[in-house]
Short mmCIF file of C-alpha atoms and ligand atoms in Angstrom, two decimals:
data_model
loop_
_atom_site.label_atom_id
_atom_site.label_comp_id
_atom_site.label_asym_id
_atom_site.label_seq_id
_atom_site.Cartn_x
_atom_site.Cartn_y
_atom_site.Cartn_z
CA MET A 1 51.26 127.95 94.34
CA ASP A 2 48.99 128.95 97.19
CA LYS A 3 49.54 127.49 100.73
CA LEU A 4 47.36 127.59 103.88
CA LEU A 5 49.09 128.73 107.07
CA ILE A 6 47.31 127.39 110.14
CA THR A 7 48.19 128.16 113.76
CA GLY A 8 46.67 125.29 115.86
CA GLY A 9 45.29 125.18 119.35
CA ALA A 10 41.87 126.96 119.04
CA ARG A 11 38.86 124.89 120.02
CA LEU A 12 36.40 125.40 117.13
CA ASP A 13 33.06 126.92 118.17
CA GLY A 14 30.30 128.22 116.03
CA GLU A 15 28.07 127.67 112.97
CA VAL A 16 29.07 127.04 109.32
CA ARG A 17 26.85 126.97 106.23
CA ILE A 18 27.27 123.82 104.09
CA SER A 19 27.48 124.22 100.27
CA GLY A 20 25.85 122.11 97.57
CA ALA A 21 27.45 118.79 96.92
CA LYS A 22 30.14 118.68 94.30
CA ASN A 23 29.55 115.01 93.59
CA ALA A 24 25.88 115.86 92.99
CA ALA A 25 26.32 119.06 90.98
CA LEU A 26 28.76 117.45 88.52
CA PRO A 27 26.39 114.63 87.26
CA LEU A 28 23.46 117.11 87.45
CA LEU A 29 25.35 119.49 85.03
CA ALA A 30 26.00 116.53 82.70
CA GLY A 31 22.32 115.40 82.90
CA ALA A 32 21.23 118.88 81.92
CA LEU A 33 22.58 118.06 78.33
CA LEU A 34 19.39 115.77 78.00
CA GLY A 35 16.93 118.72 78.31
CA GLU A 36 15.30 120.07 75.15
CA THR A 37 14.80 123.32 77.09
CA PRO A 38 17.15 124.94 79.62
CA VAL A 39 17.91 123.40 83.02
CA THR A 40 18.54 125.74 86.02
CA LEU A 41 20.40 124.36 89.07
CA THR A 42 20.21 126.02 92.43
CA ASN A 43 22.58 125.59 95.46
CA VAL A 44 25.59 124.96 93.04
CA PRO A 45 28.82 125.22 95.08
CA GLN A 46 31.55 127.59 93.74
CA LEU A 47 34.36 125.11 93.17
CA ARG A 48 37.29 124.49 90.82
CA ASP A 49 35.68 121.15 89.58
CA ILE A 50 32.46 122.90 88.88
CA THR A 51 34.31 125.45 86.79
CA THR A 52 35.99 122.76 84.88
CA MET A 53 32.61 121.04 84.13
CA LEU A 54 31.18 124.41 82.97
CA GLN A 55 34.24 124.88 80.67
CA ILE A 56 33.73 121.35 79.23
CA LEU A 57 30.01 122.15 78.48
CA GLY A 58 31.01 125.81 77.19
CA ASN A 59 33.76 124.27 75.00
CA MET A 60 31.07 122.15 73.23
CA GLY A 61 29.07 125.17 72.58
CA VAL A 62 26.55 124.63 75.33
CA THR A 63 25.11 127.79 76.65
CA VAL A 64 26.09 128.21 80.33
CA GLU A 65 24.91 131.32 82.47
CA ILE A 66 26.13 131.59 85.99
CA GLY A 67 23.51 133.55 88.15
CA ASP A 68 23.91 134.93 91.57
CA GLN A 69 22.94 132.80 94.66
CA CYS A 70 24.83 129.81 93.17
CA GLN A 71 22.41 129.34 90.35
CA VAL A 72 23.56 128.05 86.97
CA LEU A 73 21.52 127.71 83.70
CA VAL A 74 22.38 125.11 81.14
CA ASN A 75 20.96 125.25 77.63
CA ALA A 76 22.21 122.36 75.52
CA ASN A 77 20.37 123.46 72.32
CA THR A 78 23.33 125.50 71.29
CA LEU A 79 25.71 122.54 71.35
CA LYS A 80 28.12 122.57 68.39
CA THR A 81 30.57 119.68 68.91
CA ALA A 82 30.13 116.76 71.31
CA VAL A 83 33.78 116.62 72.24
CA ALA A 84 35.36 116.83 75.70
CA PRO A 85 39.13 117.40 75.20
CA TYR A 86 42.05 116.01 77.11
CA GLU A 87 43.34 119.33 78.39
CA LEU A 88 40.13 119.78 80.36
CA VAL A 89 39.23 116.20 81.10
CA LYS A 90 42.68 115.44 82.65
CA THR A 91 42.02 117.98 85.41
CA MET A 92 38.71 116.25 86.42
CA ARG A 93 37.90 112.63 85.78
CA ALA A 94 34.14 113.31 86.41
CA SER A 95 34.20 114.78 82.83
CA ILE A 96 33.27 111.22 81.84
CA PHE A 97 29.71 111.90 82.96
CA VAL A 98 28.96 113.74 79.76
CA LEU A 99 29.39 110.67 77.69
CA GLY A 100 26.03 109.05 78.44
CA PRO A 101 23.89 112.09 77.93
CA LEU A 102 25.74 113.33 74.77
CA LEU A 103 25.37 109.71 73.24
CA ALA A 104 21.62 109.38 74.11
CA ARG A 105 20.61 112.92 73.12
CA PHE A 106 22.96 113.75 70.24
CA GLY A 107 23.90 110.35 68.94
CA GLU A 108 27.65 110.49 69.37
CA ALA A 109 30.44 111.85 71.54
CA SER A 110 34.21 111.94 71.86
CA VAL A 111 35.55 112.16 75.44
CA SER A 112 39.07 111.97 76.47
CA LEU A 113 39.91 109.04 78.74
CA PRO A 114 40.22 110.62 82.21
CA GLY A 115 43.77 109.84 83.59
CA GLY A 116 44.02 108.02 86.95
CA CYS A 117 44.64 110.16 89.99
CA ALA A 118 46.49 109.98 93.20
CA ILE A 119 44.15 107.68 94.86
CA GLY A 120 43.92 104.95 92.29
CA SER A 121 43.90 104.07 88.52
CA ARG A 122 40.15 104.62 88.37
CA PRO A 123 39.29 102.97 85.01
CA VAL A 124 36.04 103.68 83.25
CA ASP A 125 35.61 100.07 81.85
CA GLN A 126 32.21 99.73 83.57
CA HIS A 127 30.88 102.97 82.05
CA LEU A 128 31.81 101.64 78.56
CA LYS A 129 30.49 98.23 79.09
CA ALA A 130 27.15 99.67 80.33
CA LEU A 131 26.73 102.02 77.33
CA THR A 132 27.72 99.22 74.95
CA ALA A 133 24.83 97.07 76.66
CA LEU A 134 22.48 99.81 75.35
CA GLY A 135 23.71 99.32 71.80
CA ALA A 136 26.45 102.01 71.67
CA GLU A 137 29.43 101.57 69.41
CA ILE A 138 32.50 102.34 71.46
CA GLN A 139 36.01 102.72 70.21
CA VAL A 140 38.95 103.83 72.38
CA GLU A 141 41.83 105.30 70.41
CA ASN A 142 44.48 107.96 70.96
CA GLY A 143 43.35 108.31 74.51
CA TYR A 144 39.78 109.27 73.51
CA VAL A 145 36.48 107.33 73.90
CA HIS A 146 34.50 107.61 70.70
CA ALA A 147 30.94 106.60 71.24
CA LYS A 148 28.12 106.57 68.62
CA ARG A 149 24.71 105.03 68.04
CA ASN A 150 22.83 103.83 64.98
CA GLY A 151 19.16 104.76 65.72
CA ARG A 152 17.93 104.98 69.37
CA LEU A 153 19.64 103.25 72.12
CA LYS A 154 17.93 100.13 73.30
CA GLY A 155 16.99 99.39 76.95
CA ALA A 156 18.76 96.40 78.54
CA ARG A 157 19.34 94.69 81.76
CA PHE A 158 22.96 95.42 83.00
CA VAL A 159 24.72 94.11 86.16
CA PHE A 160 27.83 96.21 87.26
CA ASP A 161 30.76 94.14 88.26
CA MET A 162 31.34 96.38 91.26
CA VAL A 163 29.29 99.18 92.74
CA THR A 164 30.35 102.25 90.77
CA VAL A 165 28.81 105.74 91.51
CA GLY A 166 29.82 107.38 88.09
CA GLY A 167 29.05 104.18 86.15
CA THR A 168 25.46 104.01 87.62
CA GLU A 169 25.10 107.75 86.81
CA ASN A 170 26.25 107.43 83.16
CA LEU A 171 24.13 104.45 82.48
CA LEU A 172 21.02 106.01 84.27
CA MET A 173 21.36 109.12 82.14
CA ALA A 174 21.66 107.26 78.81
CA ALA A 175 18.83 104.88 79.64
CA THR A 176 16.29 107.77 80.07
CA LEU A 177 16.21 108.24 76.31
CA ALA A 178 16.72 104.51 75.30
CA GLU A 179 13.85 102.60 73.60
CA GLY A 180 12.22 100.21 76.11
CA THR A 181 13.22 99.22 79.66
CA THR A 182 16.51 99.40 81.24
CA VAL A 183 17.29 97.54 84.51
CA ILE A 184 20.42 98.55 86.32
CA GLU A 185 21.62 95.84 88.82
CA ASN A 186 24.23 96.27 91.48
CA ALA A 187 23.64 100.00 91.15
CA ALA A 188 25.28 102.56 93.56
CA ARG A 189 22.88 103.86 96.16
CA GLU A 190 24.54 107.09 97.03
CA PRO A 191 22.33 110.14 97.74
CA GLU A 192 23.83 111.84 94.72
CA ILE A 193 22.29 109.17 92.52
CA VAL A 194 18.78 109.88 94.11
CA ASN A 195 19.40 113.61 93.49
CA LEU A 196 20.29 112.89 89.82
CA ALA A 197 17.20 110.57 89.46
CA ASP A 198 14.98 113.17 91.02
CA MET A 199 16.09 115.77 88.40
CA LEU A 200 15.76 113.43 85.52
CA THR A 201 12.31 112.48 86.70
CA GLY A 202 11.39 116.20 86.93
CA MET A 203 12.58 116.38 83.22
CA GLY A 204 10.15 113.73 82.29
CA ALA A 205 12.05 110.57 82.73
CA ARG A 206 10.47 107.40 84.17
CA ILE A 207 12.68 105.96 86.87
CA GLU A 208 11.97 103.63 89.88
CA GLY A 209 14.39 102.33 92.51
CA ALA A 210 16.96 105.11 92.68
CA GLY A 211 18.70 104.83 96.10
CA THR A 212 18.37 100.94 95.87
CA ASP A 213 20.71 98.52 94.11
CA THR A 214 18.23 97.97 91.33
CA ILE A 215 17.04 100.89 89.22
CA THR A 216 14.40 100.48 86.40
CA VAL A 217 14.07 103.03 83.61
CA GLN A 218 11.34 103.36 81.01
CA GLY A 219 12.86 105.15 78.16
CA VAL A 220 10.98 108.30 76.75
CA GLU A 221 11.38 110.20 73.58
CA SER A 222 12.67 113.45 74.95
CA LEU A 223 13.19 115.29 78.28
CA LYS A 224 12.39 118.91 79.01
CA GLY A 225 14.25 121.33 81.32
CA GLY A 226 13.30 122.82 84.64
CA THR A 227 14.74 124.06 87.96
CA PHE A 228 16.39 121.68 90.37
CA ARG A 229 18.33 121.92 93.58
CA VAL A 230 21.72 120.36 94.33
CA ILE A 231 21.69 118.43 97.60
CA SER A 232 23.90 119.54 100.39
CA ASP A 233 27.48 118.21 100.51
CA ARG A 234 27.50 115.40 103.11
CA ILE A 235 31.37 115.17 102.86
CA GLU A 236 31.97 118.89 103.54
CA THR A 237 29.53 118.45 106.49
CA GLY A 238 31.36 115.53 107.84
CA SER A 239 34.70 117.34 107.29
CA TYR A 240 33.70 120.27 109.55
CA LEU A 241 32.20 117.96 112.17
CA ALA A 242 35.57 116.17 112.18
CA ALA A 243 37.45 119.56 112.70
CA ALA A 244 35.12 120.11 115.68
CA ALA A 245 35.91 116.64 117.15
CA VAL A 246 39.69 117.07 116.63
CA THR A 247 39.60 120.39 118.50
CA ARG A 248 37.35 119.16 121.17
CA GLY A 249 34.89 122.02 120.23
CA ARG A 250 31.36 122.53 119.03
CA VAL A 251 30.30 123.10 115.46
CA LYS A 252 26.78 123.42 114.08
CA THR A 253 26.53 122.74 110.27
CA LEU A 254 23.63 124.51 108.55
CA ASN A 255 21.90 123.94 105.14
CA THR A 256 22.77 120.16 105.41
CA ASP A 257 20.77 116.98 105.88
CA PRO A 258 21.43 114.45 108.68
CA MET A 259 19.87 111.69 106.55
CA LEU A 260 22.78 111.82 104.19
CA LEU A 261 25.50 110.67 106.52
CA ASP A 262 24.12 108.27 109.13
CA ALA A 263 27.19 106.02 109.19
CA VAL A 264 29.52 108.92 109.77
CA LEU A 265 27.36 110.32 112.58
CA GLN A 266 27.18 106.96 114.23
CA LYS A 267 31.05 106.81 114.32
CA PHE A 268 31.27 110.37 115.81
CA ARG A 269 28.80 109.12 118.57
CA GLU A 270 30.87 106.01 119.17
CA GLY A 271 33.93 108.27 119.60
CA GLY A 272 32.04 110.19 122.43
CA ALA A 273 30.72 113.19 120.54
CA GLU A 274 27.28 114.55 121.34
CA ILE A 275 25.40 114.82 117.98
CA THR A 276 22.16 116.68 117.84
CA THR A 277 20.22 117.10 114.46
CA GLY A 278 17.24 119.12 112.95
CA PRO A 279 15.80 118.86 109.41
CA ASP A 280 18.53 120.87 107.94
CA TRP A 281 21.28 121.07 110.59
CA ILE A 282 23.66 118.98 112.53
CA GLU A 283 25.67 119.87 115.66
CA LEU A 284 28.72 118.05 116.98
CA ASP A 285 29.79 118.89 120.61
CA MET A 286 32.80 117.36 122.33
CA LYS A 287 32.20 119.38 125.49
CA GLY A 288 35.94 119.74 125.70
CA GLN A 289 36.49 115.98 125.78
CA ARG A 290 39.10 114.10 123.80
CA PRO A 291 37.50 111.82 121.30
CA LYS A 292 37.90 107.98 121.69
CA ALA A 293 39.41 106.01 118.93
CA VAL A 294 36.90 103.98 116.70
CA ASN A 295 37.31 101.30 114.01
CA PHE A 296 35.64 101.77 110.56
CA ARG A 297 35.69 100.28 107.20
CA THR A 298 34.76 102.23 104.03
CA ALA A 299 32.12 100.78 101.57
CA PRO A 300 29.47 101.83 99.21
CA HIS A 301 26.54 103.97 100.64
CA PRO A 302 24.87 103.62 103.13
CA ALA A 303 28.10 102.36 104.73
CA PHE A 304 30.91 104.71 105.84
CA PRO A 305 31.93 106.79 102.75
CA THR A 306 35.53 106.42 101.42
CA ASP A 307 35.45 110.26 100.88
CA MET A 308 35.43 110.62 104.76
CA GLN A 309 38.29 108.17 105.40
CA ALA A 310 41.16 110.72 105.48
CA GLN A 311 39.25 113.26 107.62
CA PHE A 312 38.06 110.67 110.17
CA MET A 313 41.52 109.19 110.32
CA THR A 314 42.66 112.57 111.76
CA VAL A 315 40.12 112.24 114.46
CA ASN A 316 41.58 108.83 115.35
CA VAL A 317 45.10 110.47 115.19
CA LEU A 318 44.19 112.58 118.16
CA ALA A 319 41.85 110.21 119.97
CA GLU A 320 42.30 108.03 123.10
CA GLY A 321 43.11 104.47 122.15
CA VAL A 322 43.94 102.66 118.95
CA GLY A 323 41.55 102.67 115.88
CA THR A 324 41.68 100.49 112.86
CA ILE A 325 40.61 101.76 109.41
CA ILE A 326 40.05 99.54 106.32
CA GLU A 327 39.80 101.29 102.86
CA THR A 328 37.94 98.92 100.58
CA ILE A 329 37.02 101.26 97.57
CA PHE A 330 40.39 102.76 96.43
CA GLU A 331 43.80 101.00 96.10
CA ASN A 332 45.91 104.05 97.14
CA ARG A 333 43.97 106.28 99.39
CA TYR A 334 46.46 106.56 102.28
CA MET A 335 48.68 109.38 100.63
CA HIS A 336 47.78 111.51 103.66
CA VAL A 337 49.35 109.17 106.13
CA PRO A 338 53.09 110.11 105.65
CA GLU A 339 52.05 113.71 105.90
CA LEU A 340 50.08 113.14 109.01
CA ASN A 341 53.09 111.20 110.54
CA ARG A 342 55.23 114.23 109.84
CA LEU A 343 52.97 116.16 112.31
CA GLY A 344 53.59 113.52 115.01
CA ALA A 345 50.79 111.01 114.25
CA LYS A 346 51.38 107.38 114.86
CA ILE A 347 49.84 105.49 111.77
CA ALA A 348 50.89 102.12 110.48
CA VAL A 349 49.68 101.08 107.08
CA ASP A 350 49.53 97.37 105.92
CA GLY A 351 47.86 97.05 102.61
CA HIS A 352 44.23 98.29 102.91
CA THR A 353 44.45 98.66 106.68
CA ALA A 354 45.63 101.51 108.76
CA ILE A 355 46.24 101.16 112.48
CA VAL A 356 46.16 104.66 114.26
CA THR A 357 47.48 104.89 117.67
CA GLY A 358 46.04 108.15 119.31
CA VAL A 359 48.35 110.85 120.51
CA ASP A 360 47.47 113.79 122.84
CA THR A 361 48.95 116.44 120.68
CA LEU A 362 50.64 117.10 117.23
CA GLN A 363 53.55 119.45 116.38
CA ALA A 364 53.31 121.83 113.45
CA ALA A 365 55.50 121.13 110.40
CA PRO A 366 55.29 121.90 106.66
CA VAL A 367 53.15 119.31 104.88
CA MET A 368 51.98 118.75 101.27
CA ALA A 369 48.48 117.92 100.03
CA THR A 370 48.39 115.03 97.61
CA ASP A 371 44.57 114.78 96.82
CA LEU A 372 41.27 116.45 97.69
CA ARG A 373 40.28 114.66 100.80
CA ALA A 374 43.92 114.15 102.02
CA SER A 375 44.28 118.00 101.83
CA MET A 376 41.42 118.49 104.20
CA SER A 377 42.70 115.96 106.66
CA LEU A 378 45.94 117.77 106.93
CA VAL A 379 44.09 121.08 107.52
CA ILE A 380 42.10 119.40 110.24
CA ALA A 381 45.21 118.04 111.81
CA ALA A 382 46.87 121.38 111.66
CA LEU A 383 43.94 122.95 113.64
CA ALA A 384 45.00 120.79 116.58
CA ALA A 385 48.82 120.94 116.16
CA GLN A 386 50.97 123.19 118.35
CA GLY A 387 52.51 125.89 116.25
CA ASP A 388 52.21 127.07 112.66
CA THR A 389 51.53 124.50 109.96
CA LEU A 390 52.06 125.32 106.34
CA VAL A 391 49.99 123.17 104.04
CA ASP A 392 51.29 123.27 100.39
CA ARG A 393 49.59 122.26 97.11
CA ILE A 394 46.19 123.35 98.32
CA TYR A 395 44.78 123.64 94.84
CA HIS A 396 43.60 120.18 95.68
CA ILE A 397 41.36 121.50 98.47
CA ASP A 398 39.90 124.24 96.28
CA ARG A 399 38.45 121.49 94.08
CA GLY A 400 35.93 120.44 96.73
CA TYR A 401 35.76 122.94 99.61
CA GLU A 402 34.23 126.26 98.95
CA ARG A 403 36.05 129.28 100.69
CA VAL A 404 37.58 126.82 103.21
CA GLU A 405 39.65 129.40 105.11
CA GLU A 406 36.77 131.78 105.38
CA LYS A 407 34.53 129.02 106.77
CA LEU A 408 37.10 127.86 109.30
CA GLN A 409 37.89 131.51 110.31
CA GLY A 410 34.11 131.77 111.07
CA LEU A 411 34.52 128.86 113.51
CA GLY A 412 37.40 130.51 115.33
CA ALA A 413 40.45 128.99 113.47
CA THR A 414 43.60 130.95 112.85
CA ILE A 415 44.12 130.22 109.14
CA ARG A 416 45.10 132.21 106.13
CA ARG A 417 46.07 131.62 102.43
CA VAL A 418 49.61 132.60 101.66
CA SER A 419 50.82 132.90 97.97
CA GLY A 420 53.60 130.69 96.85
CA LYS A 421 56.20 133.58 96.96
CA GLU A 422 55.29 134.71 100.45
CA SER A 423 57.24 132.89 103.23
CA ALA A 424 55.17 131.69 106.13
C1 EPZ B 1 32.74 109.05 92.80
O1 EPZ B 1 33.84 108.63 91.90
C2 EPZ B 1 33.02 110.31 93.58
N1 EPZ B 1 33.29 111.26 92.63
C3 EPZ B 1 34.41 110.03 94.38
O2 EPZ B 1 34.59 111.18 95.16
C4 EPZ B 1 34.07 108.87 95.45
O3 EPZ B 1 35.21 108.58 96.11
C5 EPZ B 1 33.64 107.66 94.57
O4 EPZ B 1 32.42 107.97 93.80
C6 EPZ B 1 33.19 106.48 95.47
O5 EPZ B 1 32.15 106.79 96.33
C7 EPZ B 1 32.26 111.92 92.01
O6 EPZ B 1 31.11 111.65 92.35
C8 EPZ B 1 32.60 113.00 91.10
P1 EPZ B 1 33.33 104.78 91.49
P2 EPZ B 1 33.67 107.49 90.84
O7 EPZ B 1 33.07 104.65 90.07
O8 EPZ B 1 32.33 107.50 90.39
C9 EPZ B 1 36.23 101.17 90.39
C10 EPZ B 1 35.90 113.00 96.08
O9 EPZ B 1 36.69 112.90 96.87
N2 EPZ B 1 35.79 101.32 89.04
O10 EPZ B 1 32.20 104.57 92.49
O11 EPZ B 1 34.86 107.60 89.99
C11 EPZ B 1 37.10 102.30 90.85
O12 EPZ B 1 38.51 102.15 90.44
C12 EPZ B 1 35.86 111.82 94.93
O13 EPZ B 1 34.92 113.78 96.01
C13 EPZ B 1 36.17 100.43 88.06
O14 EPZ B 1 36.92 99.61 88.30
O15 EPZ B 1 33.89 106.20 91.74
C14 EPZ B 1 36.87 102.24 92.35
O16 EPZ B 1 37.81 101.34 92.93
C15 EPZ B 1 36.98 110.94 95.01
N3 EPZ B 1 35.66 100.63 86.74
C16 EPZ B 1 35.47 101.77 92.54
O17 EPZ B 1 35.17 101.14 91.30
C17 EPZ B 1 34.89 101.58 86.37
O18 EPZ B 1 34.50 101.73 85.26
C18 EPZ B 1 34.45 102.74 92.95
O19 EPZ B 1 34.54 103.87 91.94
C19 EPZ B 1 34.42 102.51 87.51
C20 EPZ B 1 34.84 102.42 88.80
#
């Protein structure tokens, strides 16, 4: 099992190119199933989760061609069997995104129920309720969701019980081919939803209100393919900016979009960082100063994203003062806390609240990644720890961060990947 060996102490300084967003590419790949002609996506990140989604599509007989320059072509006309098996779905719960498109286009689908994961039970009840509202017949047995429709899906008004990104995406995709009008209330507003709606509109769908909490869809008979760009990864962007803040350095992130992470940039500024932005870049400069602790609370977009909670906690770990963090989206998203405390952090967790008392330095120690964003928070902390930190189970990080050690080396970090057998 690979590990990352990081020697802390270097102040990061330089530029890093941000990849396409994992959480946009995954629904876009699923949405490509709706196209009667091939869909080409550009700016697709090369990540383990993307590979898994391509395997799920390929396993169904869908033609997938990976071009150079991060391009992927999907041709769903060769689909043989609308089944997403457990052995693939269990490694990536976003596989559930294929359910809506398969049902809408091909009339039926069997998708393994995604398991929970480290950060929470993560049920899909809202996805199933939403598709049922469009007239789908859904049975859950032997760990699989079996969905089918008799005739076309029928548009309906549906109110989500809570804001769900995946649930909004599944319903939006299915509604594009339903008969009549679908109104999605209490919809998620994440930029990845807008990216998906833009692609579907480019394929011939009729959608209004993406990016707001009410999305209206006029169903059409069919959708065609086309070429569409995956938006930049706002969480990868925020993660590298957090690495700059923690090391009191300066990092300019390229191929990104400052409009995608206002709430995070505001918190960096509150912590004393100098943030400058351009149309496709963001620079954070600490001017060698120690960040100041800030309080933040995660919530659906446009509020502070839960996917940045672990990384920004690490900024508070090394900041001046005490910062309070409240995680409102997932019930178990503090798995990084005991590992950060092993490095010398002072974090006390009480339910959904974490109180972080800033320390001036951390001491290296072997730590273990537990989930995707937690693993990045440990890497960021290790960059500021004295000595050599070994981060284990970094297959988690490879799910969502493309070439992470290469990008950090480019910013002046001393980091290398060691195989499980090699000692540190
Ligand atoms: C997406 O997950 C992201 N993943 C997550 O990113 C992100 O943390 C999350 O949205 C919230 O922003 C992808 O887009 C692939 P939700 P998703 O449905 O859609 C509850 C990362 O690190 N819920 O918005 O699964 C759920 O338990 C990952 O990149 C139900 O109860 O999240 C959670 O408490 C982690 N029933 C809340 O809603 C449902 O049917 C929000 O979940 C669906 C969700």
